[in-house]
PDB file of C-alpha atoms in Angstrom:
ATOM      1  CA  UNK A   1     131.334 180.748 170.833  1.00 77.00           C
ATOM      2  CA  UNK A   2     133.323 180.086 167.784  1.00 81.00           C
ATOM      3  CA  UNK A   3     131.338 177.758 165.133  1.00 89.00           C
ATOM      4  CA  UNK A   4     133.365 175.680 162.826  1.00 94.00           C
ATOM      5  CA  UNK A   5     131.845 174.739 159.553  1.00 96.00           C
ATOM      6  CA  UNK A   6     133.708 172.503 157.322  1.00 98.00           C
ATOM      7  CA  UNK A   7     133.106 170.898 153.427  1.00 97.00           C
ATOM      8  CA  UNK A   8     132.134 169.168 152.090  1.00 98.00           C
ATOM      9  CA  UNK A   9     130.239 166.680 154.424  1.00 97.00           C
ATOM     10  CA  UNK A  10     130.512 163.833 152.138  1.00 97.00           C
ATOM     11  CA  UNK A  11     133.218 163.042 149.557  1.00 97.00           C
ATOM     12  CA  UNK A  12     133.807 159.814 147.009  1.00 97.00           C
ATOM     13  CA  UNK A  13     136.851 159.597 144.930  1.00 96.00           C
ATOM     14  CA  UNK A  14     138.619 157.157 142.662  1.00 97.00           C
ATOM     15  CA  UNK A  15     142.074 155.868 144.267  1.00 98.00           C
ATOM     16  CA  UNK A  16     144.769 158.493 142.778  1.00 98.00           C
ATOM     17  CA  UNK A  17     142.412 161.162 142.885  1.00 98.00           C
ATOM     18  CA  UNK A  18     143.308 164.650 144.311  1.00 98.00           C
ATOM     19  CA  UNK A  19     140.811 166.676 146.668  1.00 97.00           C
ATOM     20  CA  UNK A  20     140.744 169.777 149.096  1.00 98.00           C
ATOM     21  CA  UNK A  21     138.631 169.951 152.262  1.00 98.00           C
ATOM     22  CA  UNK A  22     137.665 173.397 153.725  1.00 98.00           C
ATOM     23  CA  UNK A  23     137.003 174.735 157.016  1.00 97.00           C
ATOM     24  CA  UNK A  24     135.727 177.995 157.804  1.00 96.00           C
ATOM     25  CA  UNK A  25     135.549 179.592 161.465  1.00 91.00           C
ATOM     26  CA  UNK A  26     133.522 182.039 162.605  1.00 89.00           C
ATOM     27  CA  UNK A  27     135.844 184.439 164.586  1.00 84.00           C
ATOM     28  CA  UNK A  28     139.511 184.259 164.754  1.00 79.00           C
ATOM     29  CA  UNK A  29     142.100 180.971 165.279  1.00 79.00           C
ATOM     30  CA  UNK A  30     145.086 180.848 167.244  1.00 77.00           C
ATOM     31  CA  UNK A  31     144.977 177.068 167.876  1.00 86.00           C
ATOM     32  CA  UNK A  32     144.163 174.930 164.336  1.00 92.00           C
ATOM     33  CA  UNK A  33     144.150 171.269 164.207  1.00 95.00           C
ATOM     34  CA  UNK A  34     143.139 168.627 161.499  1.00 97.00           C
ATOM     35  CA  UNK A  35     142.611 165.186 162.293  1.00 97.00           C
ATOM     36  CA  UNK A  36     141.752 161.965 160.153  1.00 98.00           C
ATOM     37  CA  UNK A  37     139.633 159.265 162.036  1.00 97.00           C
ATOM     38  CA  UNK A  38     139.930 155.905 160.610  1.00 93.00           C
ATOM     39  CA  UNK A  39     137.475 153.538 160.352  1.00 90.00           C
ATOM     40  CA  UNK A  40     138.317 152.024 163.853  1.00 90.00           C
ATOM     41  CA  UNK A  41     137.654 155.219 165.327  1.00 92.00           C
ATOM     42  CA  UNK A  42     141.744 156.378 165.986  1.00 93.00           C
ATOM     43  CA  UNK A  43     142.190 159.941 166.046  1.00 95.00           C
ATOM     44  CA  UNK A  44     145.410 160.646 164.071  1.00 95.00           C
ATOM     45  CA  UNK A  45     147.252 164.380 164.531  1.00 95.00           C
ATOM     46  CA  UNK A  46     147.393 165.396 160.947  1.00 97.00           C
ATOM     47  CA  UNK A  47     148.372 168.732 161.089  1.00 97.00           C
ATOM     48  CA  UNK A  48     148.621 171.738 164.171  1.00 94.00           C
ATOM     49  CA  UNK A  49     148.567 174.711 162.039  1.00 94.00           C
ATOM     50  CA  UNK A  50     146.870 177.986 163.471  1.00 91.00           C
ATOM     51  CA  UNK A  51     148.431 179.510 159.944  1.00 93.00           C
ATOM     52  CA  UNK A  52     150.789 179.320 157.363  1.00 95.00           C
ATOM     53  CA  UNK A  53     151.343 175.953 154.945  1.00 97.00           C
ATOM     54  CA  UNK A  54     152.632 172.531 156.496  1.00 98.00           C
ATOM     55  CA  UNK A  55     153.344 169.475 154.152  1.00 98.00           C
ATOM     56  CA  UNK A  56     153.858 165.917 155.463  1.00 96.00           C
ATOM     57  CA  UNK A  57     154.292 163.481 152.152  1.00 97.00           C
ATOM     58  CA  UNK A  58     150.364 163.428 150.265  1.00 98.00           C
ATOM     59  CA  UNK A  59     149.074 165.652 152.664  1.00 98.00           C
ATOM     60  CA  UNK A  60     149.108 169.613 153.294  1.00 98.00           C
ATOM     61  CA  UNK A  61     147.237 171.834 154.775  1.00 98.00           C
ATOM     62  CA  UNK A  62     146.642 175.907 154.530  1.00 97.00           C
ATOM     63  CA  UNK A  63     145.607 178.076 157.027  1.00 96.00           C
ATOM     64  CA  UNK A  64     144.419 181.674 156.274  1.00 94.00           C
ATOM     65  CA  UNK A  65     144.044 183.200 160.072  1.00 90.00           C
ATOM     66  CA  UNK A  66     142.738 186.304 158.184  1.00 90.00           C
ATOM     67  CA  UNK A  67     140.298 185.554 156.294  1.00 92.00           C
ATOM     68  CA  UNK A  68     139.220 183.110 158.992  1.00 92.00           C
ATOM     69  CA  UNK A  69     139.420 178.869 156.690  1.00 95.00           C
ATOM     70  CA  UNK A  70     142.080 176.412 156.415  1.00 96.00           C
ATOM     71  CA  UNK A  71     142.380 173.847 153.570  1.00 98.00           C
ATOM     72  CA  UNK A  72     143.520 170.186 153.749  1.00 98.00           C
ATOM     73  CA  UNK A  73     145.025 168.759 150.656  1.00 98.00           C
ATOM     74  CA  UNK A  74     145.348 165.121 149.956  1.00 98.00           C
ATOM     75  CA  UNK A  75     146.982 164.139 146.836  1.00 97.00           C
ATOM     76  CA  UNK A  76     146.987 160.925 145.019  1.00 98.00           C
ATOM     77  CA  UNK A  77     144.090 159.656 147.501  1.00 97.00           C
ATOM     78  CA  UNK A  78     144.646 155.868 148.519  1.00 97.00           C
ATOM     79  CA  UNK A  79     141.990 153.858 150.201  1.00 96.00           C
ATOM     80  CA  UNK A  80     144.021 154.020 153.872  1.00 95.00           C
ATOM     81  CA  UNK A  81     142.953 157.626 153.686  1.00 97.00           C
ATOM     82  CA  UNK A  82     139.481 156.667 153.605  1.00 96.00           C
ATOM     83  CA  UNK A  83     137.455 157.653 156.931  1.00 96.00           C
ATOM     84  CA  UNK A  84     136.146 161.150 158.499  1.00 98.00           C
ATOM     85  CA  UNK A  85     138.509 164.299 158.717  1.00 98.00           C
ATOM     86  CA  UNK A  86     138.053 166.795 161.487  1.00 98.00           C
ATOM     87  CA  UNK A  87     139.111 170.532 161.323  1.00 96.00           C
ATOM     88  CA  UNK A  88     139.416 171.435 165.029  1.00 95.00           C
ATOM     89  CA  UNK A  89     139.615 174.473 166.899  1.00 91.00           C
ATOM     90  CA  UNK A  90     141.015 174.839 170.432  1.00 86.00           C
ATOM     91  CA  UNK A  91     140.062 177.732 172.637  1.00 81.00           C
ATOM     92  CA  UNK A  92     142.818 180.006 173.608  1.00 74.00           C
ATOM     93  CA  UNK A  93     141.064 180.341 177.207  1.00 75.00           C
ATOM     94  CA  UNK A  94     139.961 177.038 178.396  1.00 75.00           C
ATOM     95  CA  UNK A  95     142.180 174.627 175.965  1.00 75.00           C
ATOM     96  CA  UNK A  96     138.668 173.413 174.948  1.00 84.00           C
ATOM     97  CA  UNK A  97     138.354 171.640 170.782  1.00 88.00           C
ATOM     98  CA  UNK A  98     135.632 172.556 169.194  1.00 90.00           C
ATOM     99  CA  UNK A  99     135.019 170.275 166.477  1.00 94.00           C
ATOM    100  CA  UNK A 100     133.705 170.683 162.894  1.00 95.00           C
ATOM    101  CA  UNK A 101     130.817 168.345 161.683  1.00 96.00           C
ATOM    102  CA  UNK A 102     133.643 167.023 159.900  1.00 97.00           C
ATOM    103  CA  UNK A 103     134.047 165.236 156.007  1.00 98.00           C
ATOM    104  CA  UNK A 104     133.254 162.044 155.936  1.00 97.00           C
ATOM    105  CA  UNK A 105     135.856 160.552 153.045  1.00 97.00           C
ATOM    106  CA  UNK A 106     135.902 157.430 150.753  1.00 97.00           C
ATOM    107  CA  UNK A 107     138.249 156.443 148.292  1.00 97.00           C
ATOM    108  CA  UNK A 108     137.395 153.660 146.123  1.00 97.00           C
ATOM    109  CA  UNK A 109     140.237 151.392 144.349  1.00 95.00           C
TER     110      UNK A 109
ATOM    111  CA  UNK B   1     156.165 159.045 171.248  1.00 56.00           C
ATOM    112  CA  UNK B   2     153.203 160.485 170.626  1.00 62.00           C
ATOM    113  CA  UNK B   3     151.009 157.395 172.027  1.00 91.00           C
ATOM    114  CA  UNK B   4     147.928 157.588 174.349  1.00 96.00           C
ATOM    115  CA  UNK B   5     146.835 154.482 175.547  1.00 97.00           C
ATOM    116  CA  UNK B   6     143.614 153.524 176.437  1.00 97.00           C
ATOM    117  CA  UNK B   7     142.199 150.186 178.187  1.00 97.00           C
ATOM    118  CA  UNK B   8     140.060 148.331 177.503  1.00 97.00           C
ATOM    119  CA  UNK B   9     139.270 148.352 173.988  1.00 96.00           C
ATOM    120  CA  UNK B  10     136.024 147.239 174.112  1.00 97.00           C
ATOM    121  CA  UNK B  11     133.411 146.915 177.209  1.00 97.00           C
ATOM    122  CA  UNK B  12     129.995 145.857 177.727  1.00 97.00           C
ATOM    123  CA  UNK B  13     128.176 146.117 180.448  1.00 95.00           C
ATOM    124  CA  UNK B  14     125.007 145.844 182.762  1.00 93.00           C
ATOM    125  CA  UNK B  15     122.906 149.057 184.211  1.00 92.00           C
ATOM    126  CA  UNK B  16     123.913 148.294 187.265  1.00 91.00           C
ATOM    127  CA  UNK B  17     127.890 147.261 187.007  1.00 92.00           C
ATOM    128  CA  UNK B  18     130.602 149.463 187.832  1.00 96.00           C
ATOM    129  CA  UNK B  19     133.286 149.864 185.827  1.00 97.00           C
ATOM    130  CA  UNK B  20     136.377 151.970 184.779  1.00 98.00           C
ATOM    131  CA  UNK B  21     138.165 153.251 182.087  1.00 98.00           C
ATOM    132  CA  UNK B  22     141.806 153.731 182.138  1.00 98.00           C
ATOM    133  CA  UNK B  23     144.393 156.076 179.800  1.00 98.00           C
ATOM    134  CA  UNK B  24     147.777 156.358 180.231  1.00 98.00           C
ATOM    135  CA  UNK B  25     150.223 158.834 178.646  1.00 97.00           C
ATOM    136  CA  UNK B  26     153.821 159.357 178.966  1.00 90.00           C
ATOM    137  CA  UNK B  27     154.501 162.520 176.894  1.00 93.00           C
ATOM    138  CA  UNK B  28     154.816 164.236 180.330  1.00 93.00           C
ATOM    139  CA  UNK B  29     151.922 166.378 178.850  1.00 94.00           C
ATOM    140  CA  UNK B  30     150.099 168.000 182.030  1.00 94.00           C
ATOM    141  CA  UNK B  31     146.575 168.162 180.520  1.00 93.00           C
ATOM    142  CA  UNK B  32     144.388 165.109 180.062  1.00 95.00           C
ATOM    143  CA  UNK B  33     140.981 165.782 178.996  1.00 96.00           C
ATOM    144  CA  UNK B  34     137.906 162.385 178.458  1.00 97.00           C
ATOM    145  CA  UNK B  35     135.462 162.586 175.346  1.00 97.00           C
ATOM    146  CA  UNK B  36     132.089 160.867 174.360  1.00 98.00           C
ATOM    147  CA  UNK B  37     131.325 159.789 171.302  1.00 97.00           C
ATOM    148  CA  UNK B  38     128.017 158.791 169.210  1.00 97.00           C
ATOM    149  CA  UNK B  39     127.747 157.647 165.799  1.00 94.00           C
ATOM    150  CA  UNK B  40     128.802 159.953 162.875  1.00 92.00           C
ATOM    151  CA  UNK B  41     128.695 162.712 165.277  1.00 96.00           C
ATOM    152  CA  UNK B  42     132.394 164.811 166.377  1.00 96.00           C
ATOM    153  CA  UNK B  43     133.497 164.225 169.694  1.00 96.00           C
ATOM    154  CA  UNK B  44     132.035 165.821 172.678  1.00 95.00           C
ATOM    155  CA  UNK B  45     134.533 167.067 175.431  1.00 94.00           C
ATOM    156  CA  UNK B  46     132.920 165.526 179.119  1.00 96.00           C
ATOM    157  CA  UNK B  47     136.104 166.612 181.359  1.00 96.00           C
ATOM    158  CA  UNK B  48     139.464 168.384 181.702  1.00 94.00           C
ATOM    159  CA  UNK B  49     142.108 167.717 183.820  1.00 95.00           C
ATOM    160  CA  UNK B  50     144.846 170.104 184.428  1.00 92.00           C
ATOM    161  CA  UNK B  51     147.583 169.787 186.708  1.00 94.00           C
ATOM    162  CA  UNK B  52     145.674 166.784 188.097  1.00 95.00           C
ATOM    163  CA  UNK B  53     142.995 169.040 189.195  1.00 95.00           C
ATOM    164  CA  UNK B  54     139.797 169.282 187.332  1.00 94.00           C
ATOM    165  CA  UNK B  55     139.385 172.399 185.612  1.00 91.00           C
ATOM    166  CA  UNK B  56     136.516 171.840 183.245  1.00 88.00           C
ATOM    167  CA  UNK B  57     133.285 169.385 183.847  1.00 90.00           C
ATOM    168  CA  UNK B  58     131.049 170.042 181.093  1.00 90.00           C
ATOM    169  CA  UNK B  59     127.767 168.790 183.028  1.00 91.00           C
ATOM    170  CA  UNK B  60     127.808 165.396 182.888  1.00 95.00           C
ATOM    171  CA  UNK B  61     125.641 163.294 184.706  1.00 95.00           C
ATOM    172  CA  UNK B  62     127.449 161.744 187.917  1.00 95.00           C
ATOM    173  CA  UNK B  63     127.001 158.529 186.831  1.00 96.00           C
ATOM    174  CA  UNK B  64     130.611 159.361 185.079  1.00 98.00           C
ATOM    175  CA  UNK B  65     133.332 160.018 187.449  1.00 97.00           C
ATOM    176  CA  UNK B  66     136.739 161.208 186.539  1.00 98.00           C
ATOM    177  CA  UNK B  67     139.730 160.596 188.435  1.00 97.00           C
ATOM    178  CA  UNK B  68     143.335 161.624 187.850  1.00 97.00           C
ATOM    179  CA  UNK B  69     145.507 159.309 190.145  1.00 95.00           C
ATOM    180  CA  UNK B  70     148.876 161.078 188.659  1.00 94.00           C
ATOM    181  CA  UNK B  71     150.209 163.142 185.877  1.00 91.00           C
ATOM    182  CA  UNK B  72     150.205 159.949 183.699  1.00 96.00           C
ATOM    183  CA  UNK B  73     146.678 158.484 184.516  1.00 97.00           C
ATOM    184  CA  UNK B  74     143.376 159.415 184.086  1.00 98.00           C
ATOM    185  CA  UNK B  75     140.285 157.389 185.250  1.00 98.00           C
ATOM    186  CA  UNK B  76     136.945 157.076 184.225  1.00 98.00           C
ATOM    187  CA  UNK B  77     134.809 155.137 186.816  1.00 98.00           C
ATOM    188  CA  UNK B  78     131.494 154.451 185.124  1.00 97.00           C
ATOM    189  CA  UNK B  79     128.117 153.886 187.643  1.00 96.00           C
ATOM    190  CA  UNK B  80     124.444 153.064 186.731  1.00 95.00           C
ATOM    191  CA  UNK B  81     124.695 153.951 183.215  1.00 95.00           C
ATOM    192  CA  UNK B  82     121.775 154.058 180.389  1.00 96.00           C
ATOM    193  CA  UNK B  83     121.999 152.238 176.832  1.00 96.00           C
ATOM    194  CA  UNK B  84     122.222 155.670 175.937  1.00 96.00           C
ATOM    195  CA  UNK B  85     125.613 155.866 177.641  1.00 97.00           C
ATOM    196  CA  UNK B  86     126.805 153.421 174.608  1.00 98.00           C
ATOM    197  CA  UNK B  87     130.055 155.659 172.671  1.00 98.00           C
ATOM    198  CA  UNK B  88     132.928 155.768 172.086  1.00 98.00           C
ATOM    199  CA  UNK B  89     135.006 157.120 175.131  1.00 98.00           C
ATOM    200  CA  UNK B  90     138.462 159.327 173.869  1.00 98.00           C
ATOM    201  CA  UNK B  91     140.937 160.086 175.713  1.00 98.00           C
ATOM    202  CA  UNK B  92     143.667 163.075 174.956  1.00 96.00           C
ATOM    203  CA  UNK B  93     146.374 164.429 176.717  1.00 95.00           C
ATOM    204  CA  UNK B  94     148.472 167.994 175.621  1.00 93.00           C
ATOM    205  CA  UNK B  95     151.250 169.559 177.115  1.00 91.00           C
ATOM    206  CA  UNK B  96     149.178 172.559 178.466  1.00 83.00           C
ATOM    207  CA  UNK B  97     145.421 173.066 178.926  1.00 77.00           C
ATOM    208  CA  UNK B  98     146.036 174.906 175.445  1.00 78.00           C
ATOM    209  CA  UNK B  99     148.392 173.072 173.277  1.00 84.00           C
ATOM    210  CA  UNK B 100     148.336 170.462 170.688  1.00 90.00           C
ATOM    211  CA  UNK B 101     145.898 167.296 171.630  1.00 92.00           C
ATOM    212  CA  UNK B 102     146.602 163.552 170.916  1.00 95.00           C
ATOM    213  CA  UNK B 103     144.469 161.257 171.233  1.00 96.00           C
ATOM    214  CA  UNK B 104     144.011 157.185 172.547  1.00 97.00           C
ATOM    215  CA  UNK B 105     142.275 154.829 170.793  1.00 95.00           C
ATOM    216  CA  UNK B 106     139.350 155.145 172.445  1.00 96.00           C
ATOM    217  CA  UNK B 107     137.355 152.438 174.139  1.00 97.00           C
ATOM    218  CA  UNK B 108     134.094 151.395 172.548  1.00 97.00           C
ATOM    219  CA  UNK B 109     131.354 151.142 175.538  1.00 98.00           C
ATOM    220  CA  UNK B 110     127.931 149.330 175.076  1.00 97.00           C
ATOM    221  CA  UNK B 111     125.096 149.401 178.274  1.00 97.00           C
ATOM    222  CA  UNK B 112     122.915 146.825 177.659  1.00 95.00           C
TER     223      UNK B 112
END
């Protein structure tokens, strides 16, 4: 099946900071999501975005279907966007995810 | 509204209680699917619900038992579990089997 391999695993910044996670897929996407998991363990919908660019305020994301990665961008990092972001795939068969290892984030004040 | 609910938010229980899990959506999404989660691990898909039916069951023990009562509700009734049961339990619903997934809260489980 498809792997999903995102980076990096772990990433510190200073509050105000900007940063850019990757994810790279093995085969092709039709079905792209990124997710942020706070610290309580909430899955927030951050972006659906099999390709193209989406923005939504600090956040965007970039997905290159083509040359098989997508790119979350988070400017001016606060400490609420502290936790672990997810890059998801989601079979075009079954409707199963398939998770990356994910990025686990921290942003210090 | 975009909200999954999930109930409760935390459980603990015995090896030999029975229990449930409950999630409730009212997106009028038709697909409900129940994760497992460990420590600084992703989530783990245990069981997809389409329709109400169940279309996917990725071999989990029996101990776990799924149950969708409507299009709004899905049930996990827990049985015998192990400490190594202990996770966090997701629940996500879409609007088809392939769409865009939300997700609950999740309900943080500990066997003792």
């Amino acid at each position: 099946g498809i792997q999903v391999e995102q980076s990096p695993p772990d990433l510190i910044l200073q509050e105000g900071a900007n940063s850019t996670l990757r994810c790279n897929f093995s085969d092709s996407v039709n079905n792209l999501q990124w997710f942020h998991q706070n610290p309580w363990g909430q899955l927030i919908n951050l972006f659906y975005i099999p390709s193209g660019t989406k923005q939504n305020g600090r956040l965007s994301a970039t997905t290159v279907a083509t040359e098989r990665y997508s790119l979350l961008y988070i400017s001016s990092s606060q400490t609420t966007d502290s936790g672990v972001y997810f890059c998801v795939h989601g079979s075009s068969n079954t409707g199963k995810l398939i998770f990356g290892q994910g990025t686990t984030l921290q942003v210090k004040p | 509204d975009t909200e999954v609910t999930q109930t409760p938010k935390h459980l603990v229980m015995g090896m030999t209680n029975k229990k449930s899990l409950k999630c409730e959506q009212h997106m009028g999404h038709r697909a409900m699917y129940w994760y497992k989660q460990k420590a600084k691990k992703p989530p783990e898909l245990m069981f997809v619900y389409s329709y109400e039916k169940l279309s996917i069951n990725e071999s989990v023990p029996s101990r776990f038992s799924p149950e969708c009562p409507n299009s709004s509700l899905l049930n996990l009734h827990l049985h015998a579990l192990q400490p190594e049961d202990s996770a966090l339990y997701l629940c996500a619903s879409s609007q088809a089997r392939k769409g865009e997934q939300y997700f609950g809260p999740g309900t943080r489980l500990t066997v003792t």
